């Protein structure tokens, strides 16, 4: 897998159609599933996928800051690499989802401010959102999420000026 960078992207909870591919900055890992029974991500058949705005924290500084000092979060925060979190100096309750290398959900917990979460040895990434949001998205253990980083021009260098128009 390629190296993660701080920035923005989209978190997709649930699958679109029968595709269970996971999109990362390193490429696409695709596979197909049948239509019978529950969806491969653990949702009930027919449930709609959710596209959630995502902030990615991959540098030491961004991971250390996380949601500290924030009054809320619009969407979710992906902290990578990470196997455990705390809520000391946090101002609000958060939902925490521990993900393995394949973006499969290992556990989902709701943490009040001032708590220390147990580290998950198999976790490689952690998703954080406002308390109750993950339940609304239908995110639960055994499910799989899709992470789509935004193109570099959206959060890096400004786009080149249009010299011909």
PDB file of C-alpha atoms in Angstrom:
ATOM      1  CA  UNK A   1       0.000   0.000   0.000  1.00  0.00           C
ATOM      2  CA  UNK A   2       1.147   3.517  -0.715  1.00  0.00           C
ATOM      3  CA  UNK A   3       1.982   6.084   1.894  1.00  0.00           C
ATOM      4  CA  UNK A   4      -0.907   8.047   3.423  1.00  0.00           C
ATOM      5  CA  UNK A   5      -0.903  11.864   3.496  1.00  0.00           C
ATOM      6  CA  UNK A   6      -2.865  14.407   5.503  1.00  0.00           C
ATOM      7  CA  UNK A   7      -5.819  15.772   3.613  1.00  0.00           C
ATOM      8  CA  UNK A   8      -9.452  15.214   2.766  1.00  0.00           C
ATOM      9  CA  UNK A   9     -11.479  12.524   1.096  1.00  0.00           C
ATOM     10  CA  UNK A  10     -14.723  10.592   1.181  1.00  0.00           C
ATOM     11  CA  UNK A  11     -15.742   7.740   3.447  1.00  0.00           C
ATOM     12  CA  UNK A  12     -18.317   5.380   1.945  1.00  0.00           C
ATOM     13  CA  UNK A  13     -20.169   3.191   4.417  1.00  0.00           C
ATOM     14  CA  UNK A  14     -21.935   0.442   2.506  1.00  0.00           C
ATOM     15  CA  UNK A  15     -21.464  -0.669  -1.054  1.00  0.00           C
ATOM     16  CA  UNK A  16     -22.809   0.626  -4.300  1.00  0.00           C
ATOM     17  CA  UNK A  17     -24.510  -2.217  -6.142  1.00  0.00           C
ATOM     18  CA  UNK A  18     -22.586  -5.451  -5.592  1.00  0.00           C
ATOM     19  CA  UNK A  19     -19.082  -3.987  -5.794  1.00  0.00           C
ATOM     20  CA  UNK A  20     -17.089  -4.380  -2.588  1.00  0.00           C
ATOM     21  CA  UNK A  21     -13.887  -2.791  -3.875  1.00  0.00           C
ATOM     22  CA  UNK A  22     -11.861  -0.631  -1.530  1.00  0.00           C
ATOM     23  CA  UNK A  23     -10.339   2.451  -3.096  1.00  0.00           C
ATOM     24  CA  UNK A  24      -7.175   3.830  -1.523  1.00  0.00           C
ATOM     25  CA  UNK A  25      -4.355   6.058  -2.675  1.00  0.00           C
ATOM     26  CA  UNK A  26      -2.478   2.893  -3.652  1.00  0.00           C
ATOM     27  CA  UNK A  27      -5.127   1.675  -6.110  1.00  0.00           C
ATOM     28  CA  UNK A  28      -8.232  -0.484  -6.231  1.00  0.00           C
ATOM     29  CA  UNK A  29      -8.773  -3.909  -4.719  1.00  0.00           C
ATOM     30  CA  UNK A  30     -11.950  -5.178  -6.339  1.00  0.00           C
ATOM     31  CA  UNK A  31     -14.127  -8.197  -5.806  1.00  0.00           C
ATOM     32  CA  UNK A  32     -17.749  -9.011  -6.550  1.00  0.00           C
ATOM     33  CA  UNK A  33     -20.382 -10.527  -4.316  1.00  0.00           C
ATOM     34  CA  UNK A  34     -23.758 -12.157  -4.899  1.00  0.00           C
ATOM     35  CA  UNK A  35     -27.097 -10.461  -4.408  1.00  0.00           C
ATOM     36  CA  UNK A  36     -28.563 -12.976  -1.936  1.00  0.00           C
ATOM     37  CA  UNK A  37     -28.721 -12.263   1.809  1.00  0.00           C
ATOM     38  CA  UNK A  38     -27.145  -9.340   3.632  1.00  0.00           C
ATOM     39  CA  UNK A  39     -24.653  -7.055   1.961  1.00  0.00           C
ATOM     40  CA  UNK A  40     -20.922  -7.925   2.319  1.00  0.00           C
ATOM     41  CA  UNK A  41     -20.447  -4.880   4.553  1.00  0.00           C
ATOM     42  CA  UNK A  42     -22.934  -6.187   7.139  1.00  0.00           C
ATOM     43  CA  UNK A  43     -25.850  -3.900   6.197  1.00  0.00           C
ATOM     44  CA  UNK A  44     -29.310  -5.273   5.496  1.00  0.00           C
ATOM     45  CA  UNK A  45     -30.058  -5.853   1.807  1.00  0.00           C
ATOM     46  CA  UNK A  46     -31.397  -2.763   0.090  1.00  0.00           C
ATOM     47  CA  UNK A  47     -29.881  -0.273   2.576  1.00  0.00           C
ATOM     48  CA  UNK A  48     -28.390   2.779   0.874  1.00  0.00           C
ATOM     49  CA  UNK A  49     -24.677   3.583   1.097  1.00  0.00           C
ATOM     50  CA  UNK A  50     -23.593   6.772   2.868  1.00  0.00           C
ATOM     51  CA  UNK A  51     -20.894   9.101   1.467  1.00  0.00           C
ATOM     52  CA  UNK A  52     -19.361  11.022   4.356  1.00  0.00           C
ATOM     53  CA  UNK A  53     -16.810  13.865   4.171  1.00  0.00           C
ATOM     54  CA  UNK A  54     -13.517  12.652   5.601  1.00  0.00           C
ATOM     55  CA  UNK A  55     -10.424  14.320   7.018  1.00  0.00           C
ATOM     56  CA  UNK A  56      -7.257  12.179   6.928  1.00  0.00           C
ATOM     57  CA  UNK A  57      -4.619  12.520   9.673  1.00  0.00           C
ATOM     58  CA  UNK A  58      -1.449  10.636   8.723  1.00  0.00           C
ATOM     59  CA  UNK A  59       1.413  12.836   9.963  1.00  0.00           C
ATOM     60  CA  UNK A  60       2.560  12.712  13.574  1.00  0.00           C
ATOM     61  CA  UNK A  61       1.304  16.244  14.196  1.00  0.00           C
ATOM     62  CA  UNK A  62      -2.152  15.673  12.665  1.00  0.00           C
ATOM     63  CA  UNK A  63      -2.574  12.332  14.492  1.00  0.00           C
ATOM     64  CA  UNK A  64      -1.566  13.875  17.829  1.00  0.00           C
ATOM     65  CA  UNK A  65      -4.047  16.740  17.421  1.00  0.00           C
ATOM     66  CA  UNK A  66      -6.934  14.640  16.092  1.00  0.00           C
ATOM     67  CA  UNK A  67     -10.180  16.216  17.322  1.00  0.00           C
ATOM     68  CA  UNK A  68      -8.625  17.919  20.379  1.00  0.00           C
ATOM     69  CA  UNK A  69      -9.969  21.430  20.790  1.00  0.00           C
ATOM     70  CA  UNK A  70     -12.768  20.898  18.252  1.00  0.00           C
ATOM     71  CA  UNK A  71     -16.406  21.585  19.134  1.00  0.00           C
ATOM     72  CA  UNK A  72     -17.633  18.976  16.659  1.00  0.00           C
ATOM     73  CA  UNK A  73     -16.733  17.176  13.479  1.00  0.00           C
ATOM     74  CA  UNK A  74     -18.339  17.401  10.055  1.00  0.00           C
ATOM     75  CA  UNK A  75     -18.248  13.822   8.807  1.00  0.00           C
ATOM     76  CA  UNK A  76     -15.362  11.710  10.092  1.00  0.00           C
ATOM     77  CA  UNK A  77     -11.651  11.701  10.849  1.00  0.00           C
ATOM     78  CA  UNK A  78      -9.381   8.837   9.721  1.00  0.00           C
ATOM     79  CA  UNK A  79      -6.264   8.448  11.870  1.00  0.00           C
ATOM     80  CA  UNK A  80      -3.611   6.230  10.285  1.00  0.00           C
ATOM     81  CA  UNK A  81      -1.635   4.377  11.498  1.00  0.00           C
ATOM     82  CA  UNK A  82      -3.443   4.044  14.807  1.00  0.00           C
ATOM     83  CA  UNK A  83      -4.563   1.206  17.085  1.00  0.00           C
ATOM     84  CA  UNK A  84      -5.962   3.133  20.081  1.00  0.00           C
ATOM     85  CA  UNK A  85      -7.346   6.537  21.059  1.00  0.00           C
ATOM     86  CA  UNK A  86      -8.215   8.651  24.104  1.00  0.00           C
ATOM     87  CA  UNK A  87     -10.714  11.431  24.703  1.00  0.00           C
ATOM     88  CA  UNK A  88      -8.774  13.502  27.247  1.00  0.00           C
ATOM     89  CA  UNK A  89      -9.391  17.262  26.684  1.00  0.00           C
ATOM     90  CA  UNK A  90     -12.209  16.445  24.249  1.00  0.00           C
ATOM     91  CA  UNK A  91     -15.393  18.544  24.396  1.00  0.00           C
ATOM     92  CA  UNK A  92     -17.913  16.024  23.059  1.00  0.00           C
ATOM     93  CA  UNK A  93     -18.721  12.319  22.885  1.00  0.00           C
ATOM     94  CA  UNK A  94     -17.267  10.483  19.883  1.00  0.00           C
ATOM     95  CA  UNK A  95     -17.825   7.226  18.052  1.00  0.00           C
ATOM     96  CA  UNK A  96     -14.665   5.252  17.337  1.00  0.00           C
ATOM     97  CA  UNK A  97     -14.360   2.494  14.716  1.00  0.00           C
ATOM     98  CA  UNK A  98     -11.220   0.360  14.642  1.00  0.00           C
ATOM     99  CA  UNK A  99     -10.302  -0.835  11.127  1.00  0.00           C
ATOM    100  CA  UNK A 100      -7.844  -3.493   9.964  1.00  0.00           C
ATOM    101  CA  UNK A 101      -5.571  -3.170   6.920  1.00  0.00           C
ATOM    102  CA  UNK A 102      -8.428  -4.159   4.594  1.00  0.00           C
ATOM    103  CA  UNK A 103     -10.739  -1.481   6.060  1.00  0.00           C
ATOM    104  CA  UNK A 104     -12.898  -4.102   7.746  1.00  0.00           C
ATOM    105  CA  UNK A 105     -14.472  -2.850  10.983  1.00  0.00           C
ATOM    106  CA  UNK A 106     -13.090  -4.691  14.019  1.00  0.00           C
ATOM    107  CA  UNK A 107     -15.052  -2.810  16.699  1.00  0.00           C
ATOM    108  CA  UNK A 108     -17.209   0.293  17.140  1.00  0.00           C
ATOM    109  CA  UNK A 109     -17.271   2.113  20.488  1.00  0.00           C
ATOM    110  CA  UNK A 110     -18.817   5.316  21.825  1.00  0.00           C
ATOM    111  CA  UNK A 111     -16.439   7.212  24.105  1.00  0.00           C
ATOM    112  CA  UNK A 112     -17.303  10.073  26.463  1.00  0.00           C
ATOM    113  CA  UNK A 113     -14.739  12.830  27.130  1.00  0.00           C
ATOM    114  CA  UNK A 114     -11.920  11.929  29.532  1.00  0.00           C
ATOM    115  CA  UNK A 115     -11.680   8.223  28.619  1.00  0.00           C
ATOM    116  CA  UNK A 116      -8.819   5.990  27.494  1.00  0.00           C
ATOM    117  CA  UNK A 117      -9.784   3.394  24.881  1.00  0.00           C
ATOM    118  CA  UNK A 118      -8.200  -0.034  24.862  1.00  0.00           C
ATOM    119  CA  UNK A 119      -5.738  -0.517  21.993  1.00  0.00           C
ATOM    120  CA  UNK A 120      -6.771  -3.050  19.353  1.00  0.00           C
ATOM    121  CA  UNK A 121      -3.725  -5.107  18.302  1.00  0.00           C
ATOM    122  CA  UNK A 122      -5.092  -5.904  14.804  1.00  0.00           C
ATOM    123  CA  UNK A 123      -6.227  -2.320  14.112  1.00  0.00           C
ATOM    124  CA  UNK A 124      -4.328  -0.293  11.533  1.00  0.00           C
ATOM    125  CA  UNK A 125      -6.688   2.692  11.192  1.00  0.00           C
ATOM    126  CA  UNK A 126      -9.203   4.455  13.438  1.00  0.00           C
ATOM    127  CA  UNK A 127     -12.287   6.396  12.340  1.00  0.00           C
ATOM    128  CA  UNK A 128     -13.691   9.056  14.676  1.00  0.00           C
ATOM    129  CA  UNK A 129     -17.018  10.880  14.354  1.00  0.00           C
ATOM    130  CA  UNK A 130     -19.558  12.593  16.596  1.00  0.00           C
ATOM    131  CA  UNK A 131     -21.355  10.323  19.040  1.00  0.00           C
ATOM    132  CA  UNK A 132     -24.226   8.400  17.451  1.00  0.00           C
ATOM    133  CA  UNK A 133     -23.189   9.098  13.848  1.00  0.00           C
ATOM    134  CA  UNK A 134     -21.830   5.626  13.105  1.00  0.00           C
ATOM    135  CA  UNK A 135     -25.025   3.982  14.278  1.00  0.00           C
ATOM    136  CA  UNK A 136     -26.931   6.228  11.888  1.00  0.00           C
ATOM    137  CA  UNK A 137     -24.597   5.223   9.047  1.00  0.00           C
ATOM    138  CA  UNK A 138     -25.140   1.538   9.822  1.00  0.00           C
ATOM    139  CA  UNK A 139     -21.467   0.939  10.591  1.00  0.00           C
ATOM    140  CA  UNK A 140     -20.903  -2.193  12.684  1.00  0.00           C
ATOM    141  CA  UNK A 141     -18.231  -4.842  13.312  1.00  0.00           C
ATOM    142  CA  UNK A 142     -17.577  -7.081  10.318  1.00  0.00           C
ATOM    143  CA  UNK A 143     -18.542  -4.343   7.853  1.00  0.00           C
ATOM    144  CA  UNK A 144     -16.177  -2.811   5.345  1.00  0.00           C
ATOM    145  CA  UNK A 145     -15.702   0.838   4.429  1.00  0.00           C
ATOM    146  CA  UNK A 146     -14.322   2.544   1.356  1.00  0.00           C
ATOM    147  CA  UNK A 147     -11.826   5.401   1.666  1.00  0.00           C
ATOM    148  CA  UNK A 148     -11.411   7.678  -1.362  1.00  0.00           C
ATOM    149  CA  UNK A 149      -8.717  10.335  -0.854  1.00  0.00           C
ATOM    150  CA  UNK A 150      -9.374  13.630  -2.620  1.00  0.00           C
ATOM    151  CA  UNK A 151      -7.160  14.452  -5.602  1.00  0.00           C
ATOM    152  CA  UNK A 152      -4.024  16.386  -4.536  1.00  0.00           C
ATOM    153  CA  UNK A 153      -5.139  19.649  -6.170  1.00  0.00           C
ATOM    154  CA  UNK A 154      -8.130  19.822  -3.794  1.00  0.00           C
ATOM    155  CA  UNK A 155      -6.026  20.028  -0.624  1.00  0.00           C
ATOM    156  CA  UNK A 156      -2.487  20.620  -1.848  1.00  0.00           C
ATOM    157  CA  UNK A 157      -1.305  23.110  -4.393  1.00  0.00           C
ATOM    158  CA  UNK A 158      -3.916  25.409  -5.932  1.00  0.00           C
ATOM    159  CA  UNK A 159      -4.930  24.486  -9.489  1.00  0.00           C
ATOM    160  CA  UNK A 160      -2.847  25.974 -12.275  1.00  0.00           C
ATOM    161  CA  UNK A 161      -4.239  29.267 -13.583  1.00  0.00           C
ATOM    162  CA  UNK A 162      -6.125  29.134 -16.885  1.00  0.00           C
ATOM    163  CA  UNK A 163      -3.861  31.046 -19.270  1.00  0.00           C
ATOM    164  CA  UNK A 164      -6.111  30.621 -22.311  1.00  0.00           C
ATOM    165  CA  UNK A 165      -9.513  31.622 -21.060  1.00  0.00           C
TER     166      UNK A 165
END
